[in-house]
Amino acid sequence: MIDIRALRENPDRVKDNAARRGCTVDVDKLVALDREYVGLIREVEDLRAERNRLSKECQTNPAARDTVKEMKVTLANKESRMAELKTVVDEQMTWLPNFLSPDVPDGGSDADNAALRFVGKKPEFAFAGRDHQALGELLGIIDTGRGAKVAQSGFYYWVGKGAQLTQAMFFWAQQELVKRGFTLFMSPCVAKEQTLFGTGYLPFFKDQTYTLSGEDLALIGTSEQTLVGYHADEILDAGTLPRRYTSYTPCFRTEAGSYGKESRGIFRVHQFHKVEQIIFCLPEDSPRCHELCLENEEYLLQQLGLPYRVVNVCVGDMGAPGYKKYDIEAWYPGYGGYREVTSNTNLTDFQARRLGIRYKGSDGSKGFVHTISATGVTDRVVCAILENFQQEDGSVIIPEVLRPYTGFDRITPGV
RNA sequence: GGAGAGGUGGCUGAGUGGUCUAUGGCAGCGGUCUUGAAAACCGCCGUACCGCAAGGUACCGAGGGUUCGAAUCCCUCCCUCUCCGCCA
């Protein structure tokens, strides 16, 4: 949610931003409705002041009661119009996108993202590289068929050494982030509507959400929802910022409308797993914290030995709550291209405003915190490990940093 | 799932129709005193919104209702705690 004062003081800026981000809210109409609303606030509050004054007078002057009774009718009419306007204005406000960092590239899709740098050396195979699905089947470590049998298409099993490798990576990543100042959480994997709304997933990504029937609960699409929601309606002591939180949870997404798009393997699925990075910080600190999360992402991929590129995500490929976003795309030799493995968004005060997360400084300063939401690692990173470290016979060499956690240094077909 | 108790400001905890944003304590801020600190004493100390300002309005779990007037009375809902049952 943007500050409604921005709308009142500089509607053109809001309008331009909304247009650039493909938002269909009629800003001019919204401004007019808000203006009427603010005018009514004045009238209603004046009437209430008069009513309150007369009510006190009733104790000594019973005749005042009749006056107040009459006044209540007028007041009730204005109040109901005011409530009506507020409902409409609030609803429209929730659809307005965040403002953009000046260095966000234009563009309509991920093809327009700006590559910032390429890191790591792509492996060179003297054989035809397999993709993760082929490797997973050959090694018997990814089972999509039984995932579909038991749950639905889009669910899958990691099996045997694949599951060990995956768990090893997730545990290792959590440990690394803790070393870097993050507090580890185990989080609920469901959240109520208000939490999803507050984090900006609703109303924008409603059709991506699995809701539980008969409950005000949905499966989380990311632990960002529960970690950011953790401090809803709280005032944080500025001295405790930035706060760095991490957790490892499953993430559930319906992926409505994306059937058939890059659907081979387990790249786009209904349930994946993620180690998340969340930072709450002071407004002036959010660009720095955003970079910090990117450094962490890069550090993890470098330790694993994976080649990747960093992209500055363009307007059209960024969700409405984002102010600036970096994606990291790992190299997938079996697939033959770079594919998104992490994303890292500076949401500025967009979530904090909706959730009521504020800070207070000892110098009396106060305001909404900024939030950064970034990936640590996901299952997609394991897919990249499989593709990059595959051998001609289909076996996969385990990155050294993970070996203390896996207890083995390679996965071999038939073993 | 069954039974009971309760939700008031950063915390604690009074308040059962009007002068209540709301007693007291703790924490916090400022000051007196002190070489400094502690203690003691004095003062300040919620949030949001409207307004140039003066000031005003709203908020005692949420939403309705009664009333000239609701933290206080009525209704609905939510949540928390305790005990019992079940159980990873």
Short mmCIF file of C-alpha atoms (C1' of nucleotides) in Angstrom, two decimals:
data_model
loop_
_atom_site.label_atom_id
_atom_site.label_comp_id
_atom_site.label_asym_id
_atom_site.label_seq_id
_atom_site.Cartn_x
_atom_site.Cartn_y
_atom_site.Cartn_z
CA MET A 1 0.00 0.00 0.00
CA ILE A 2 1.29 3.40 -0.86
CA ASP A 3 0.80 6.40 1.39
CA ILE A 4 -2.53 8.03 0.58
CA ARG A 5 -0.82 11.37 1.08
CA ALA A 6 1.17 10.68 -2.08
CA LEU A 7 -2.13 10.43 -3.89
CA ARG A 8 -3.40 13.68 -2.42
CA GLU A 9 -0.23 15.69 -2.89
CA ASN A 10 1.05 14.34 -6.17
CA PRO A 11 -1.66 12.44 -8.04
CA ASP A 12 0.19 12.67 -11.35
CA ARG A 13 3.12 10.73 -9.95
CA VAL A 14 0.77 8.01 -8.73
CA LYS A 15 -1.03 8.00 -12.04
CA ASP A 16 2.16 7.71 -14.10
CA ASN A 17 3.49 4.97 -11.89
CA ALA A 18 0.23 3.00 -12.07
CA ALA A 19 0.16 3.32 -15.84
CA ARG A 20 3.76 2.19 -16.17
CA ARG A 21 3.00 -0.86 -14.09
CA GLY A 22 -0.13 -1.81 -15.96
CA CYS A 23 -2.49 -1.01 -13.09
CA THR A 24 -6.07 -0.40 -14.20
CA VAL A 25 -7.21 1.70 -11.25
CA ASP A 26 -8.82 4.96 -12.39
CA VAL A 27 -6.60 7.31 -10.43
CA ASP A 28 -8.50 10.48 -11.35
CA LYS A 29 -11.73 8.99 -10.12
CA LEU A 30 -10.02 7.74 -6.98
CA VAL A 31 -8.67 11.21 -6.24
CA ALA A 32 -12.15 12.68 -6.64
CA LEU A 33 -13.69 10.08 -4.32
CA ASP A 34 -10.99 10.67 -1.75
CA ARG A 35 -11.53 14.40 -1.93
CA GLU A 36 -15.23 13.92 -1.23
CA TYR A 37 -14.34 11.58 1.61
CA VAL A 38 -11.98 14.04 3.26
CA GLY A 39 -14.58 16.78 2.95
CA LEU A 40 -17.10 14.57 4.69
CA ILE A 41 -14.68 13.79 7.50
CA ARG A 42 -14.69 17.47 8.31
CA GLU A 43 -18.48 17.72 8.29
CA VAL A 44 -19.02 14.54 10.25
CA GLU A 45 -16.46 15.41 12.87
CA ASP A 46 -17.93 18.85 13.35
CA LEU A 47 -21.37 17.32 13.80
CA ARG A 48 -20.03 14.80 16.27
CA ALA A 49 -18.32 17.55 18.23
CA GLU A 50 -21.62 19.40 18.46
CA ARG A 51 -23.46 16.23 19.42
CA ASN A 52 -20.92 15.46 22.13
CA ARG A 53 -21.23 18.97 23.48
CA LEU A 54 -25.03 18.79 23.56
CA SER A 55 -24.99 15.36 25.14
CA LYS A 56 -23.12 16.78 28.08
CA GLU A 57 -25.58 19.61 28.25
CA CYS A 58 -28.44 17.09 28.57
CA GLN A 59 -27.52 16.52 32.18
CA THR A 60 -28.55 20.04 33.07
CA ASN A 61 -30.82 20.86 30.15
CA PRO A 62 -33.17 17.99 29.19
CA ALA A 63 -34.48 20.03 26.25
CA ALA A 64 -31.21 19.46 24.43
CA ARG A 65 -32.21 15.86 23.88
CA ASP A 66 -34.63 16.70 21.12
CA THR A 67 -31.99 18.72 19.30
CA VAL A 68 -29.55 15.84 19.48
CA LYS A 69 -32.17 13.40 18.27
CA GLU A 70 -32.76 15.48 15.17
CA MET A 71 -29.08 15.93 14.60
CA LYS A 72 -28.50 12.19 14.72
CA VAL A 73 -30.47 11.65 11.53
CA THR A 74 -28.32 14.08 9.54
CA LEU A 75 -25.21 12.65 11.10
CA ALA A 76 -26.19 9.07 10.31
CA ASN A 77 -26.71 9.93 6.64
CA LYS A 78 -23.36 11.61 6.32
CA GLU A 79 -21.67 8.85 8.24
CA SER A 80 -23.01 6.14 6.00
CA ARG A 81 -21.93 8.03 2.87
CA MET A 82 -18.54 8.53 4.44
CA ALA A 83 -18.19 4.82 5.26
CA GLU A 84 -19.26 3.97 1.72
CA LEU A 85 -16.59 6.25 0.26
CA LYS A 86 -13.95 4.91 2.58
CA THR A 87 -14.70 1.35 1.54
CA VAL A 88 -14.33 2.21 -2.12
CA VAL A 89 -11.19 4.31 -1.63
CA ASP A 90 -9.55 1.66 0.55
CA GLU A 91 -10.34 -1.07 -1.94
CA GLN A 92 -8.88 0.91 -4.83
CA MET A 93 -5.80 1.80 -2.78
CA THR A 94 -5.01 -1.86 -2.22
CA TRP A 95 -4.64 -2.30 -5.98
CA LEU A 96 -2.18 0.55 -6.48
CA PRO A 97 1.36 -0.71 -7.04
CA ASN A 98 4.41 0.41 -5.12
CA PHE A 99 6.60 3.14 -6.55
CA LEU A 100 9.65 2.09 -8.53
CA SER A 101 13.33 2.60 -8.00
CA PRO A 102 14.67 4.95 -10.70
CA ASP A 103 17.00 2.25 -12.03
CA VAL A 104 14.30 -0.33 -12.77
CA PRO A 105 14.47 -1.16 -16.49
CA ASP A 106 11.43 -0.78 -18.72
CA GLY A 107 10.01 -3.86 -20.33
CA GLY A 108 7.14 -6.26 -20.34
CA SER A 109 8.64 -9.66 -19.58
CA ASP A 110 11.70 -11.46 -18.25
CA ALA A 111 13.25 -11.05 -21.70
CA ASP A 112 13.69 -7.37 -20.84
CA ASN A 113 15.52 -7.91 -17.57
CA ALA A 114 18.96 -6.31 -17.54
CA ALA A 115 21.85 -8.71 -16.97
CA LEU A 116 24.22 -7.10 -14.47
CA ARG A 117 26.99 -9.69 -14.33
CA PHE A 118 27.94 -13.25 -15.12
CA VAL A 119 29.73 -15.25 -12.44
CA GLY A 120 31.33 -18.71 -12.50
CA LYS A 121 32.50 -20.97 -15.25
CA LYS A 122 30.01 -23.01 -17.23
CA PRO A 123 30.92 -26.70 -17.36
CA GLU A 124 32.00 -28.11 -20.71
CA PHE A 125 30.78 -31.59 -21.47
CA ALA A 126 32.30 -33.95 -24.04
CA PHE A 127 28.88 -35.59 -24.09
CA ALA A 128 25.25 -34.57 -24.42
CA GLY A 129 24.23 -33.18 -21.05
CA ARG A 130 20.98 -34.42 -19.51
CA ASP A 131 18.46 -32.14 -17.88
CA HIS A 132 17.46 -32.57 -14.24
CA GLN A 133 14.39 -34.61 -15.08
CA ALA A 134 16.40 -37.12 -17.13
CA LEU A 135 19.05 -37.28 -14.41
CA GLY A 136 16.45 -37.60 -11.71
CA GLU A 137 14.84 -40.55 -13.46
CA LEU A 138 18.16 -42.21 -14.30
CA LEU A 139 19.35 -41.89 -10.71
CA GLY A 140 15.97 -42.74 -9.23
CA ILE A 141 15.95 -39.61 -7.09
CA ILE A 142 13.04 -37.62 -8.55
CA ASP A 143 9.63 -39.28 -8.80
CA THR A 144 7.02 -37.13 -10.51
CA GLY A 145 4.81 -40.05 -11.50
CA ARG A 146 4.06 -41.11 -7.97
CA GLY A 147 3.75 -37.48 -6.92
CA ALA A 148 0.90 -37.22 -9.40
CA LYS A 149 -0.59 -40.54 -8.27
CA VAL A 150 -0.65 -39.60 -4.61
CA ALA A 151 -1.36 -35.88 -4.89
CA GLN A 152 -1.69 -34.34 -8.32
CA SER A 153 0.38 -33.46 -11.33
CA GLY A 154 2.86 -30.84 -10.15
CA PHE A 155 3.76 -32.67 -6.96
CA TYR A 156 6.77 -34.94 -6.72
CA TYR A 157 9.07 -36.88 -4.45
CA TRP A 158 12.75 -36.48 -3.84
CA VAL A 159 13.90 -40.05 -3.22
CA GLY A 160 16.90 -41.64 -1.49
CA LYS A 161 20.16 -39.81 -2.07
CA GLY A 162 18.26 -37.06 -3.90
CA ALA A 163 16.29 -36.39 -0.75
CA GLN A 164 19.47 -36.54 1.32
CA LEU A 165 21.21 -34.10 -1.01
CA THR A 166 18.25 -31.73 -0.92
CA GLN A 167 17.96 -31.81 2.85
CA ALA A 168 21.72 -31.35 3.15
CA MET A 169 21.59 -28.24 1.00
CA PHE A 170 18.70 -26.73 2.92
CA PHE A 171 20.31 -27.37 6.28
CA TRP A 172 23.68 -26.06 5.09
CA ALA A 173 22.06 -22.88 3.72
CA GLN A 174 20.25 -22.23 6.99
CA GLN A 175 23.50 -22.64 8.92
CA GLU A 176 25.30 -20.23 6.59
CA LEU A 177 22.61 -17.59 7.00
CA VAL A 178 22.68 -17.97 10.77
CA LYS A 179 26.44 -17.37 10.59
CA ARG A 180 25.60 -14.19 8.71
CA GLY A 181 23.40 -12.80 11.44
CA PHE A 182 20.03 -14.32 10.61
CA THR A 183 17.71 -15.70 13.25
CA LEU A 184 16.30 -19.08 12.24
CA PHE A 185 12.57 -19.71 12.54
CA MET A 186 10.32 -22.69 12.09
CA SER A 187 7.13 -21.15 10.85
CA PRO A 188 3.47 -21.99 10.36
CA CYS A 189 2.82 -23.20 6.83
CA VAL A 190 -0.63 -21.68 6.69
CA ALA A 191 -1.68 -18.07 7.14
CA LYS A 192 -4.92 -16.14 7.34
CA GLU A 193 -6.21 -13.82 4.65
CA GLN A 194 -5.13 -10.69 6.50
CA THR A 195 -1.54 -11.93 6.51
CA LEU A 196 -1.54 -12.68 2.80
CA PHE A 197 -3.13 -9.32 2.13
CA GLY A 198 -0.63 -7.53 4.29
CA THR A 199 2.34 -9.06 2.55
CA GLY A 200 0.93 -8.04 -0.81
CA TYR A 201 0.01 -11.51 -2.07
CA LEU A 202 -3.63 -10.56 -1.95
CA PRO A 203 -5.34 -9.21 -3.88
CA PHE A 204 -2.69 -9.46 -6.58
CA PHE A 205 -2.00 -13.21 -6.56
CA LYS A 206 -5.32 -14.56 -5.37
CA ASP A 207 -5.43 -17.22 -8.07
CA GLN A 208 -2.00 -18.52 -7.00
CA THR A 209 -3.23 -19.32 -3.51
CA TYR A 210 -4.44 -22.64 -2.11
CA THR A 211 -7.14 -21.87 0.43
CA LEU A 212 -8.44 -24.32 3.00
CA SER A 213 -12.16 -24.87 2.71
CA GLY A 214 -14.19 -23.76 5.69
CA GLU A 215 -11.26 -21.91 7.24
CA ASP A 216 -9.81 -18.44 7.03
CA LEU A 217 -6.51 -20.06 6.09
CA ALA A 218 -4.40 -20.62 3.03
CA LEU A 219 -1.26 -22.65 2.45
CA ILE A 220 1.68 -20.28 2.34
CA GLY A 221 3.20 -19.48 -1.03
CA THR A 222 6.42 -18.55 0.74
CA SER A 223 7.52 -18.13 4.34
CA GLU A 224 7.90 -14.44 3.52
CA GLN A 225 4.20 -14.33 4.38
CA THR A 226 4.61 -15.70 7.87
CA LEU A 227 7.98 -14.11 8.64
CA VAL A 228 6.96 -10.60 7.63
CA GLY A 229 3.54 -11.11 9.20
CA TYR A 230 5.35 -12.06 12.42
CA HIS A 231 5.69 -8.39 13.35
CA ALA A 232 2.26 -7.21 12.19
CA ASP A 233 0.83 -4.42 14.37
CA GLU A 234 4.09 -3.99 16.23
CA ILE A 235 6.36 -1.05 16.85
CA LEU A 236 9.99 -2.12 16.64
CA ASP A 237 12.71 -0.35 18.55
CA ALA A 238 14.89 1.25 15.88
CA GLY A 239 17.96 0.16 17.81
CA THR A 240 17.11 -3.49 17.06
CA LEU A 241 17.09 -2.90 13.28
CA PRO A 242 17.97 -4.31 10.87
CA ARG A 243 16.45 -7.63 11.92
CA ARG A 244 17.40 -10.58 9.75
CA TYR A 245 15.14 -13.64 9.76
CA THR A 246 15.33 -16.93 7.91
CA SER A 247 13.25 -20.05 7.76
CA TYR A 248 12.83 -23.20 5.74
CA THR A 249 9.32 -24.17 4.66
CA PRO A 250 7.38 -25.75 1.86
CA CYS A 251 5.79 -23.25 -0.52
CA PHE A 252 2.48 -23.92 -2.22
CA ARG A 253 1.35 -22.31 -5.46
CA THR A 254 -1.51 -23.25 -7.74
CA GLU A 255 0.41 -21.97 -10.79
CA ALA A 256 -2.95 -21.31 -12.37
CA GLY A 257 -2.57 -20.36 -15.99
CA SER A 258 0.99 -21.61 -16.32
CA TYR A 259 0.21 -25.14 -17.48
CA GLY A 260 2.45 -26.31 -20.25
CA LYS A 261 4.90 -23.48 -19.69
CA GLU A 262 8.33 -24.89 -18.89
CA SER A 263 6.56 -27.73 -17.19
CA ARG A 264 9.16 -30.45 -17.77
CA GLY A 265 10.74 -31.76 -14.59
CA ILE A 266 10.20 -30.09 -11.26
CA PHE A 267 11.02 -26.56 -12.23
CA ARG A 268 7.48 -25.25 -11.96
CA VAL A 269 5.51 -27.21 -9.39
CA HIS A 270 2.72 -26.81 -6.86
CA GLN A 271 4.96 -27.45 -3.87
CA PHE A 272 8.59 -26.56 -3.53
CA HIS A 273 10.83 -25.81 -0.59
CA LYS A 274 12.69 -22.70 0.25
CA VAL A 275 15.13 -21.16 2.67
CA GLU A 276 14.08 -17.54 2.89
CA GLN A 277 15.83 -14.32 3.87
CA ILE A 278 13.75 -11.52 5.39
CA ILE A 279 15.06 -8.19 6.63
CA PHE A 280 13.21 -5.49 8.53
CA CYS A 281 15.15 -2.23 8.43
CA LEU A 282 15.00 1.54 8.63
CA PRO A 283 13.90 3.23 5.39
CA GLU A 284 17.30 4.73 4.65
CA ASP A 285 18.89 1.32 5.10
CA SER A 286 16.80 -0.71 2.65
CA PRO A 287 18.99 -0.28 -0.46
CA ARG A 288 21.98 -1.53 1.53
CA CYS A 289 20.03 -4.46 3.00
CA HIS A 290 18.75 -5.33 -0.46
CA GLU A 291 22.34 -5.61 -1.67
CA LEU A 292 23.22 -7.61 1.43
CA CYS A 293 20.65 -10.26 0.58
CA LEU A 294 21.99 -10.41 -2.95
CA GLU A 295 25.49 -10.96 -1.60
CA ASN A 296 24.18 -13.84 0.50
CA GLU A 297 22.46 -15.43 -2.49
CA GLU A 298 25.61 -15.12 -4.56
CA TYR A 299 27.76 -16.44 -1.75
CA LEU A 300 25.64 -19.58 -1.45
CA LEU A 301 25.73 -20.26 -5.19
CA GLN A 302 29.47 -19.62 -5.33
CA GLN A 303 30.11 -22.00 -2.46
CA LEU A 304 28.16 -24.63 -4.36
CA GLY A 305 30.20 -23.86 -7.48
CA LEU A 306 27.26 -22.96 -9.70
CA PRO A 307 27.57 -20.55 -12.63
CA TYR A 308 24.94 -17.84 -12.66
CA ARG A 309 24.01 -14.36 -13.76
CA VAL A 310 22.40 -11.54 -11.85
CA VAL A 311 19.61 -9.59 -13.51
CA ASN A 312 17.92 -6.32 -12.62
CA VAL A 313 14.26 -7.19 -13.07
CA CYS A 314 12.21 -4.97 -15.37
CA VAL A 315 8.86 -3.35 -14.60
CA GLY A 316 6.76 -5.96 -16.35
CA ASP A 317 8.40 -8.91 -14.59
CA MET A 318 8.07 -7.49 -11.09
CA GLY A 319 5.04 -7.88 -8.82
CA ALA A 320 3.06 -4.81 -7.81
CA PRO A 321 4.47 -4.66 -4.25
CA GLY A 322 8.10 -4.47 -5.41
CA TYR A 323 10.22 -1.33 -5.54
CA LYS A 324 13.30 -3.02 -6.98
CA LYS A 325 14.09 -6.64 -7.65
CA TYR A 326 17.11 -8.74 -8.48
CA ASP A 327 16.82 -12.25 -9.81
CA ILE A 328 19.63 -14.71 -10.00
CA GLU A 329 19.50 -17.16 -12.85
CA ALA A 330 21.65 -20.24 -12.62
CA TRP A 331 23.12 -21.93 -15.66
CA TYR A 332 21.39 -25.19 -16.51
CA PRO A 333 23.59 -27.00 -19.04
CA GLY A 334 21.12 -29.84 -19.56
CA TYR A 335 18.37 -27.35 -20.30
CA GLY A 336 20.78 -25.11 -22.16
CA GLY A 337 20.00 -21.77 -20.58
CA TYR A 338 19.84 -19.57 -17.54
CA ARG A 339 16.81 -20.07 -15.33
CA GLU A 340 15.58 -18.21 -12.25
CA VAL A 341 16.72 -19.72 -8.95
CA THR A 342 16.40 -16.82 -6.56
CA SER A 343 14.67 -13.48 -6.34
CA ASN A 344 15.31 -10.60 -4.03
CA THR A 345 12.90 -7.71 -3.62
CA ASN A 346 13.05 -4.42 -1.81
CA LEU A 347 9.42 -3.79 -0.88
CA THR A 348 10.15 -0.50 0.89
CA ASP A 349 7.18 0.32 3.15
CA PHE A 350 4.55 -1.39 0.99
CA GLN A 351 4.09 -4.39 3.29
CA ALA A 352 4.82 -2.52 6.51
CA ARG A 353 2.04 -0.04 5.78
CA ARG A 354 -0.50 -2.81 5.21
CA LEU A 355 0.61 -4.82 8.20
CA GLY A 356 1.23 -1.93 10.56
CA ILE A 357 4.91 -2.61 11.21
CA ARG A 358 6.53 0.55 12.51
CA TYR A 359 9.75 1.60 14.14
CA LYS A 360 10.44 4.10 16.87
CA GLY A 361 13.84 5.62 17.49
CA SER A 362 15.18 6.80 20.84
CA ASP A 363 15.43 10.24 19.21
CA GLY A 364 11.66 10.24 18.69
CA SER A 365 11.84 9.30 15.01
CA LYS A 366 9.12 6.98 13.82
CA GLY A 367 7.64 5.54 10.66
CA PHE A 368 7.02 2.36 8.76
CA VAL A 369 9.93 -0.06 8.43
CA HIS A 370 11.14 -1.29 5.08
CA THR A 371 11.15 -4.99 4.27
CA ILE A 372 13.43 -7.03 2.05
CA SER A 373 12.33 -10.44 0.89
CA ALA A 374 14.85 -12.73 -0.74
CA THR A 375 15.39 -16.34 -1.52
CA GLY A 376 18.24 -18.27 0.02
CA VAL A 377 17.97 -21.55 -1.85
CA THR A 378 15.18 -23.71 -3.30
CA ASP A 379 14.77 -27.12 -4.91
CA ARG A 380 15.70 -25.43 -8.17
CA VAL A 381 19.25 -25.10 -6.86
CA VAL A 382 19.42 -28.87 -6.44
CA CYS A 383 18.30 -29.19 -10.05
CA ALA A 384 21.18 -26.92 -11.03
CA ILE A 385 23.59 -29.05 -9.01
CA LEU A 386 22.41 -32.15 -10.86
CA GLU A 387 22.82 -30.56 -14.28
CA ASN A 388 26.15 -28.83 -13.65
CA PHE A 389 27.95 -31.64 -11.89
CA GLN A 390 26.71 -34.54 -13.99
CA GLN A 391 29.16 -37.00 -15.52
CA GLU A 392 28.94 -38.87 -18.77
CA ASP A 393 27.47 -41.96 -17.07
CA GLY A 394 24.80 -39.86 -15.41
CA SER A 395 26.34 -39.83 -11.97
CA VAL A 396 26.47 -36.51 -10.11
CA ILE A 397 29.36 -35.14 -8.03
CA ILE A 398 28.25 -33.54 -4.77
CA PRO A 399 29.57 -30.02 -4.02
CA GLU A 400 32.23 -30.19 -1.33
CA VAL A 401 30.44 -27.91 1.12
CA LEU A 402 27.50 -30.31 1.24
CA ARG A 403 29.46 -33.51 1.77
CA PRO A 404 29.61 -33.16 5.57
CA TYR A 405 25.81 -33.18 5.50
CA THR A 406 25.19 -35.81 2.78
CA GLY A 407 27.84 -38.29 3.90
CA PHE A 408 28.56 -39.20 0.28
CA ASP A 409 30.39 -37.45 -2.55
CA ARG A 410 28.46 -38.64 -5.57
CA ILE A 411 25.21 -40.18 -6.70
CA THR A 412 25.64 -43.02 -9.16
CA PRO A 413 23.03 -44.72 -11.39
CA GLY A 414 21.88 -48.04 -10.02
CA VAL A 415 23.51 -47.59 -6.64
"C1'" G B 1 -14.09 -32.36 21.17
"C1'" G B 2 -16.28 -31.14 26.63
"C1'" A B 3 -16.31 -27.55 30.88
"C1'" G B 4 -14.88 -22.96 32.96
"C1'" A B 5 -12.34 -18.04 33.11
"C1'" G B 6 -10.91 -13.86 30.60
"C1'" G B 7 -9.64 -10.03 26.58
"C1'" U B 8 -8.35 -2.21 28.85
"C1'" G B 9 -2.42 1.91 26.78
"C1'" G B 10 5.08 -0.73 25.84
"C1'" C B 11 4.09 -4.18 30.34
"C1'" U B 12 1.10 -4.79 34.76
"C1'" G B 13 -3.60 -3.66 36.49
"C1'" A B 14 -8.19 -0.36 38.31
"C1'" G B 15 -12.58 1.08 36.34
"C1'" U B 16 -20.39 -1.73 35.90
"C1'" G B 17 -24.17 4.61 32.08
"C1'" G B 18 -21.91 11.07 31.80
"C1'" U B 19 -16.71 15.43 34.17
"C1'" C B 20 -12.93 8.47 31.28
"C1'" U B 21 -7.80 8.58 26.87
"C1'" A B 22 -9.24 6.06 31.08
"C1'" U B 23 -6.57 5.35 38.62
"C1'" G B 24 -2.09 3.21 40.47
"C1'" G B 25 2.54 0.59 39.61
"C1'" C B 26 6.68 -0.77 36.20
"C1'" A B 27 9.43 0.65 31.99
"C1'" G B 28 10.82 5.17 29.13
"C1'" C B 29 12.03 10.69 28.64
"C1'" G B 30 13.43 15.49 31.07
"C1'" G B 31 14.96 17.83 35.64
"C1'" U B 32 16.61 18.61 41.02
"C1'" C B 33 20.31 16.50 44.13
"C1'" U B 34 25.50 14.10 43.42
"C1'" U B 35 32.63 14.41 41.82
"C1'" G B 36 29.95 10.44 38.91
"C1'" A B 37 26.26 6.71 39.50
"C1'" A B 38 22.34 4.74 42.46
"C1'" A B 39 18.41 6.18 45.63
"C1'" A B 40 14.90 9.93 46.63
"C1'" C B 41 11.92 13.87 44.83
"C1'" C B 42 9.46 16.91 40.72
"C1'" G B 43 7.55 17.00 35.77
"C1'" C B 44 6.49 14.58 31.02
"C1'" C B 45 4.95 10.13 28.88
"C1'" G B 46 -0.75 6.08 23.63
"C1'" U B 47 -2.00 5.76 18.37
"C1'" A B 48 -4.31 7.34 13.93
"C1'" C B 49 -6.94 10.86 11.14
"C1'" C B 50 -8.94 16.05 9.76
"C1'" G B 51 -7.21 21.14 10.22
"C1'" C B 52 -2.50 26.76 8.36
"C1'" A B 53 -3.59 26.95 13.40
"C1'" A B 54 -6.57 27.00 17.60
"C1'" G B 55 -8.66 22.78 18.01
"C1'" G B 56 -11.54 18.53 16.79
"C1'" U B 57 -12.79 13.25 15.78
"C1'" A B 58 -12.02 8.05 16.46
"C1'" C B 59 -9.96 3.97 19.18
"C1'" C B 60 -10.76 -0.09 26.08
"C1'" G B 61 -10.58 -7.96 21.16
"C1'" A B 62 -14.00 -7.28 16.28
"C1'" G B 63 -18.86 -6.04 14.44
"C1'" G B 64 -23.87 -4.67 15.40
"C1'" G B 65 -27.73 -2.72 18.98
"C1'" U B 66 -30.03 0.24 23.20
"C1'" U B 67 -29.31 5.56 24.89
"C1'" C B 68 -29.19 12.52 24.53
"C1'" G B 69 -24.58 9.91 26.21
"C1'" A B 70 -21.32 3.17 26.33
"C1'" A B 71 -14.78 0.67 28.48
"C1'" U B 72 -19.37 0.07 31.43
"C1'" C B 73 -25.99 -2.56 29.32
"C1'" C B 74 -27.77 -6.23 25.15
"C1'" C B 75 -26.66 -9.49 20.68
"C1'" U B 76 -23.23 -11.98 17.27
"C1'" C B 77 -18.38 -13.34 16.23
"C1'" C B 78 -13.00 -13.86 17.13
"C1'" C B 79 -9.03 -14.87 20.25
"C1'" U B 80 -6.30 -16.28 24.76
"C1'" C B 81 -5.79 -19.04 29.28
"C1'" U B 82 -7.05 -23.23 32.79
"C1'" C B 83 -8.97 -28.21 33.54
"C1'" C B 84 -10.76 -32.84 31.14
"C1'" G B 85 -10.59 -35.97 26.67
"C1'" C B 86 -7.73 -37.32 22.32
"C1'" C B 87 -2.94 -37.25 20.29
"C1'" A B 88 2.55 -36.39 16.67
#
